[in-house]
């Protein structure tokens, strides 16, 4: 933003604004992720709400502070560059905002309007430069403070698995489950045959007979 001048093309302003927005959005996303991940699961909603509140409050304070600095520089520089021949009402409207200066310049005749418009654009550019420098100073200070505070945080300890319970299970040891398919059917058939006694199996009939009472 400090490279933007009164006669700079719009592409330069959009490029600078895009770089600024990309850095801001990336920082906001990373900060929100760190805040939510550091909170317990049951407090994740409260942590997210606190992070959003801090972002909104910081944005509002930053806009107010940088806007006040830029407006103060604009009015200070325009006061000493107003062209002669302006009445008090027109000078007051031009001193309030750049939009007011453009509106007043459009109703002034000839060179007077051109001079007022040039002076207003130069003063606004100076205010933009000051706001950019102030914002840079605050950003560097906030980054240094965050780096210092994060270095003081204790290191995260690795999670250790819970020790096994030495007490026996009330249901006893788990029984292995038979696999499905042909091996399971063969195992079941072999177990049934092992329960039969030799006299219960009639080979002449090729089948099993139910044993009588003995």
CSV table of C-alpha atoms in Angstrom, one decimal, residues 5-210:
chain,number,residue,atom,x,y,z
A,5,UNK,CA,0.3,7.0,-5.5
A,6,UNK,CA,-2.4,9.5,-6.6
A,7,UNK,CA,-1.9,8.5,-10.2
A,8,UNK,CA,-1.4,4.7,-9.7
A,9,UNK,CA,-3.4,2.3,-11.8
A,10,UNK,CA,-6.2,0.4,-10.3
A,11,UNK,CA,-4.4,-2.9,-10.8
A,12,UNK,CA,-1.7,-1.9,-8.3
A,13,UNK,CA,-4.3,-1.1,-5.6
A,14,UNK,CA,-6.1,-4.4,-6.3
A,15,UNK,CA,-2.9,-6.4,-6.1
A,16,UNK,CA,-1.9,-4.8,-2.8
A,17,UNK,CA,-5.3,-5.4,-1.4
A,18,UNK,CA,-5.3,-9.1,-2.6
A,19,UNK,CA,-1.9,-9.7,-0.9
A,20,UNK,CA,-3.1,-8.1,2.3
A,21,UNK,CA,-6.4,-10.2,2.3
A,22,UNK,CA,-4.5,-13.5,1.6
A,23,UNK,CA,-2.2,-13.0,4.5
A,24,UNK,CA,-5.0,-12.0,6.8
A,25,UNK,CA,-7.3,-14.9,5.9
A,26,UNK,CA,-4.5,-17.4,6.3
A,27,UNK,CA,-3.6,-16.1,9.7
A,28,UNK,CA,-7.2,-16.1,10.8
A,29,UNK,CA,-7.7,-19.7,9.7
A,30,UNK,CA,-4.5,-20.9,11.4
A,31,UNK,CA,-5.4,-19.1,14.6
A,32,UNK,CA,-8.9,-20.5,14.7
A,33,UNK,CA,-7.6,-24.1,14.1
A,34,UNK,CA,-5.1,-23.7,17.0
A,35,UNK,CA,-7.7,-22.3,19.4
A,36,UNK,CA,-10.2,-25.1,18.7
A,37,UNK,CA,-7.7,-27.9,18.7
A,38,UNK,CA,-6.2,-26.8,22.1
A,39,UNK,CA,-9.6,-26.9,23.8
A,40,UNK,CA,-11.2,-30.0,25.2
A,41,UNK,CA,-13.8,-31.7,23.1
A,42,UNK,CA,-16.7,-30.6,25.3
A,43,UNK,CA,-15.5,-27.0,25.2
A,44,UNK,CA,-14.9,-26.8,21.4
A,45,UNK,CA,-18.0,-24.7,20.8
A,46,UNK,CA,-17.1,-22.2,23.5
A,47,UNK,CA,-13.5,-22.0,22.1
A,48,UNK,CA,-14.8,-21.4,18.6
A,49,UNK,CA,-17.1,-18.6,19.8
A,50,UNK,CA,-14.3,-17.0,21.8
A,51,UNK,CA,-12.1,-17.0,18.7
A,52,UNK,CA,-14.8,-15.5,16.5
A,53,UNK,CA,-15.4,-12.8,19.1
A,54,UNK,CA,-11.7,-11.9,19.3
A,55,UNK,CA,-11.5,-11.7,15.5
A,56,UNK,CA,-14.5,-9.4,15.2
A,57,UNK,CA,-13.3,-7.2,18.1
A,58,UNK,CA,-9.8,-7.0,16.6
A,59,UNK,CA,-11.1,-6.2,13.2
A,60,UNK,CA,-13.3,-3.4,14.5
A,61,UNK,CA,-10.6,-1.9,16.6
A,62,UNK,CA,-8.1,-2.1,13.7
A,63,UNK,CA,-10.5,-0.4,11.2
A,64,UNK,CA,-11.2,2.3,13.7
A,65,UNK,CA,-7.6,3.0,14.6
A,66,UNK,CA,-6.2,2.9,11.0
A,67,UNK,CA,-9.2,4.9,9.7
A,68,UNK,CA,-8.7,7.6,12.3
A,69,UNK,CA,-5.0,7.8,11.5
A,70,UNK,CA,-5.6,8.1,7.8
A,71,UNK,CA,-8.4,10.6,8.2
A,72,UNK,CA,-6.2,12.8,10.5
A,73,UNK,CA,-3.4,12.8,7.9
A,74,UNK,CA,-5.9,13.5,5.1
A,75,UNK,CA,-7.3,16.6,6.8
A,76,UNK,CA,-4.0,17.9,8.0
A,77,UNK,CA,-2.4,17.7,4.5
A,78,UNK,CA,-5.5,19.0,2.7
A,79,UNK,CA,-5.7,22.1,4.9
A,80,UNK,CA,-2.4,23.4,3.6
A,81,UNK,CA,-3.2,22.5,-0.1
A,82,UNK,CA,-6.7,23.9,-0.6
A,83,UNK,CA,-6.8,26.2,-3.6
A,84,UNK,CA,-7.6,29.9,-3.1
A,85,UNK,CA,-11.2,30.9,-3.9
A,86,UNK,CA,-13.1,28.2,-1.9
A,87,UNK,CA,-15.8,29.3,0.4
A,88,UNK,CA,-16.0,27.9,3.9
A,89,UNK,CA,-18.8,25.4,3.2
A,90,UNK,CA,-17.0,23.9,0.2
A,91,UNK,CA,-13.7,23.7,2.0
A,92,UNK,CA,-15.5,21.9,5.0
A,93,UNK,CA,-17.1,19.3,2.7
A,94,UNK,CA,-13.8,18.7,1.0
A,95,UNK,CA,-12.0,18.3,4.3
A,96,UNK,CA,-14.4,15.7,5.6
A,97,UNK,CA,-13.9,12.9,3.1
A,98,UNK,CA,-12.4,12.3,-0.3
A,99,UNK,CA,-15.9,11.7,-1.6
A,100,UNK,CA,-17.0,15.1,-0.4
A,101,UNK,CA,-14.0,16.7,-2.1
A,102,UNK,CA,-14.8,14.9,-5.4
A,103,UNK,CA,-18.4,16.2,-5.2
A,104,UNK,CA,-17.3,19.8,-4.5
A,105,UNK,CA,-14.8,19.7,-7.3
A,106,UNK,CA,-17.4,18.6,-9.8
A,107,UNK,CA,-19.4,21.8,-9.1
A,108,UNK,CA,-16.4,24.1,-9.3
A,109,UNK,CA,-15.6,25.9,-12.5
A,110,UNK,CA,-12.4,25.1,-14.6
A,111,UNK,CA,-9.0,25.0,-12.9
A,112,UNK,CA,-10.4,25.5,-9.4
A,113,UNK,CA,-12.1,22.1,-9.4
A,114,UNK,CA,-9.1,20.4,-10.9
A,115,UNK,CA,-6.8,21.8,-8.3
A,116,UNK,CA,-9.1,20.8,-5.5
A,117,UNK,CA,-9.4,17.2,-6.8
A,118,UNK,CA,-5.6,16.9,-7.2
A,119,UNK,CA,-5.0,18.2,-3.7
A,120,UNK,CA,-7.6,15.8,-2.2
A,121,UNK,CA,-6.2,12.8,-4.0
A,122,UNK,CA,-2.6,13.6,-2.8
A,123,UNK,CA,-3.8,14.1,0.8
A,124,UNK,CA,-5.8,10.8,0.7
A,125,UNK,CA,-2.8,8.9,-0.6
A,126,UNK,CA,-0.6,10.3,2.2
A,127,UNK,CA,-3.2,9.1,4.7
A,128,UNK,CA,-3.3,5.7,3.1
A,129,UNK,CA,0.5,5.4,3.4
A,130,UNK,CA,0.4,6.3,7.1
A,131,UNK,CA,-2.4,3.8,7.8
A,132,UNK,CA,-0.4,1.1,6.0
A,133,UNK,CA,2.8,1.8,8.0
A,134,UNK,CA,0.8,1.9,11.3
A,135,UNK,CA,-0.9,-1.4,10.4
A,136,UNK,CA,2.5,-3.0,9.6
A,137,UNK,CA,3.9,-1.9,12.9
A,138,UNK,CA,1.0,-3.4,14.8
A,139,UNK,CA,1.2,-6.7,12.8
A,140,UNK,CA,4.9,-7.1,13.5
A,141,UNK,CA,4.3,-6.4,17.2
A,142,UNK,CA,1.5,-8.9,17.4
A,143,UNK,CA,3.5,-11.5,15.6
A,144,UNK,CA,6.5,-11.0,18.0
A,145,UNK,CA,4.2,-11.2,21.0
A,146,UNK,CA,2.5,-14.4,19.8
A,147,UNK,CA,5.9,-16.0,19.1
A,148,UNK,CA,7.1,-15.1,22.6
A,149,UNK,CA,3.9,-16.4,24.3
A,150,UNK,CA,3.9,-19.7,22.3
A,151,UNK,CA,7.5,-20.4,23.3
A,152,UNK,CA,6.4,-20.4,26.9
A,153,UNK,CA,3.7,-23.0,26.4
A,154,UNK,CA,4.5,-26.5,27.8
A,155,UNK,CA,5.3,-29.2,25.3
A,156,UNK,CA,2.6,-31.7,24.7
A,157,UNK,CA,3.2,-35.1,26.2
A,158,UNK,CA,2.6,-38.2,24.1
A,159,UNK,CA,-0.5,-40.2,25.1
A,160,UNK,CA,0.4,-43.5,26.7
A,161,UNK,CA,-1.9,-46.5,26.3
A,162,UNK,CA,-3.9,-47.6,29.3
A,163,UNK,CA,-2.4,-50.7,31.2
A,164,UNK,CA,-4.3,-54.0,30.8
A,165,UNK,CA,-6.7,-55.0,33.5
A,166,UNK,CA,-5.2,-57.8,35.6
A,167,UNK,CA,-8.6,-59.0,36.8
A,168,UNK,CA,-10.2,-61.9,34.8
A,169,UNK,CA,-13.2,-61.2,32.7
A,170,UNK,CA,-16.5,-62.3,34.4
A,171,UNK,CA,-17.6,-64.0,31.2
A,172,UNK,CA,-14.5,-66.1,31.0
A,173,UNK,CA,-12.0,-66.3,28.1
A,174,UNK,CA,-13.4,-65.5,24.7
A,175,UNK,CA,-14.0,-68.6,22.6
A,176,UNK,CA,-12.7,-68.6,19.1
A,177,UNK,CA,-15.4,-68.3,16.5
A,178,UNK,CA,-15.7,-70.9,13.8
A,179,UNK,CA,-15.0,-69.6,10.3
A,180,UNK,CA,-17.7,-69.7,7.8
A,181,UNK,CA,-17.9,-71.9,4.7
A,182,UNK,CA,-16.8,-75.5,4.1
A,183,UNK,CA,-14.2,-75.8,6.9
A,184,UNK,CA,-16.9,-74.9,9.4
A,185,UNK,CA,-19.3,-77.5,8.1
A,186,UNK,CA,-16.5,-80.2,8.1
A,187,UNK,CA,-15.6,-79.4,11.7
A,188,UNK,CA,-19.2,-79.6,12.8
A,189,UNK,CA,-19.6,-83.0,11.1
A,190,UNK,CA,-16.5,-84.4,12.6
A,191,UNK,CA,-17.6,-83.3,16.1
A,192,UNK,CA,-21.0,-85.0,15.6
A,193,UNK,CA,-19.4,-88.3,14.5
A,194,UNK,CA,-17.0,-88.3,17.5
A,195,UNK,CA,-20.0,-88.4,19.9
A,196,UNK,CA,-21.3,-91.6,18.4
A,197,UNK,CA,-20.2,-95.0,19.7
A,198,UNK,CA,-19.0,-97.8,17.4
A,199,UNK,CA,-22.3,-99.8,17.7
A,200,UNK,CA,-24.4,-96.8,16.8
A,201,UNK,CA,-23.2,-96.7,13.2
A,202,UNK,CA,-24.6,-99.3,10.8
A,203,UNK,CA,-22.4,-99.7,7.8
A,204,UNK,CA,-24.8,-102.1,6.1
A,205,UNK,CA,-27.4,-99.4,5.9
A,206,UNK,CA,-25.0,-96.6,5.4
A,207,UNK,CA,-26.4,-94.5,8.2
A,208,UNK,CA,-26.8,-94.0,11.9
A,209,UNK,CA,-29.2,-95.9,14.1
A,210,UNK,CA,-30.6,-94.5,17.3
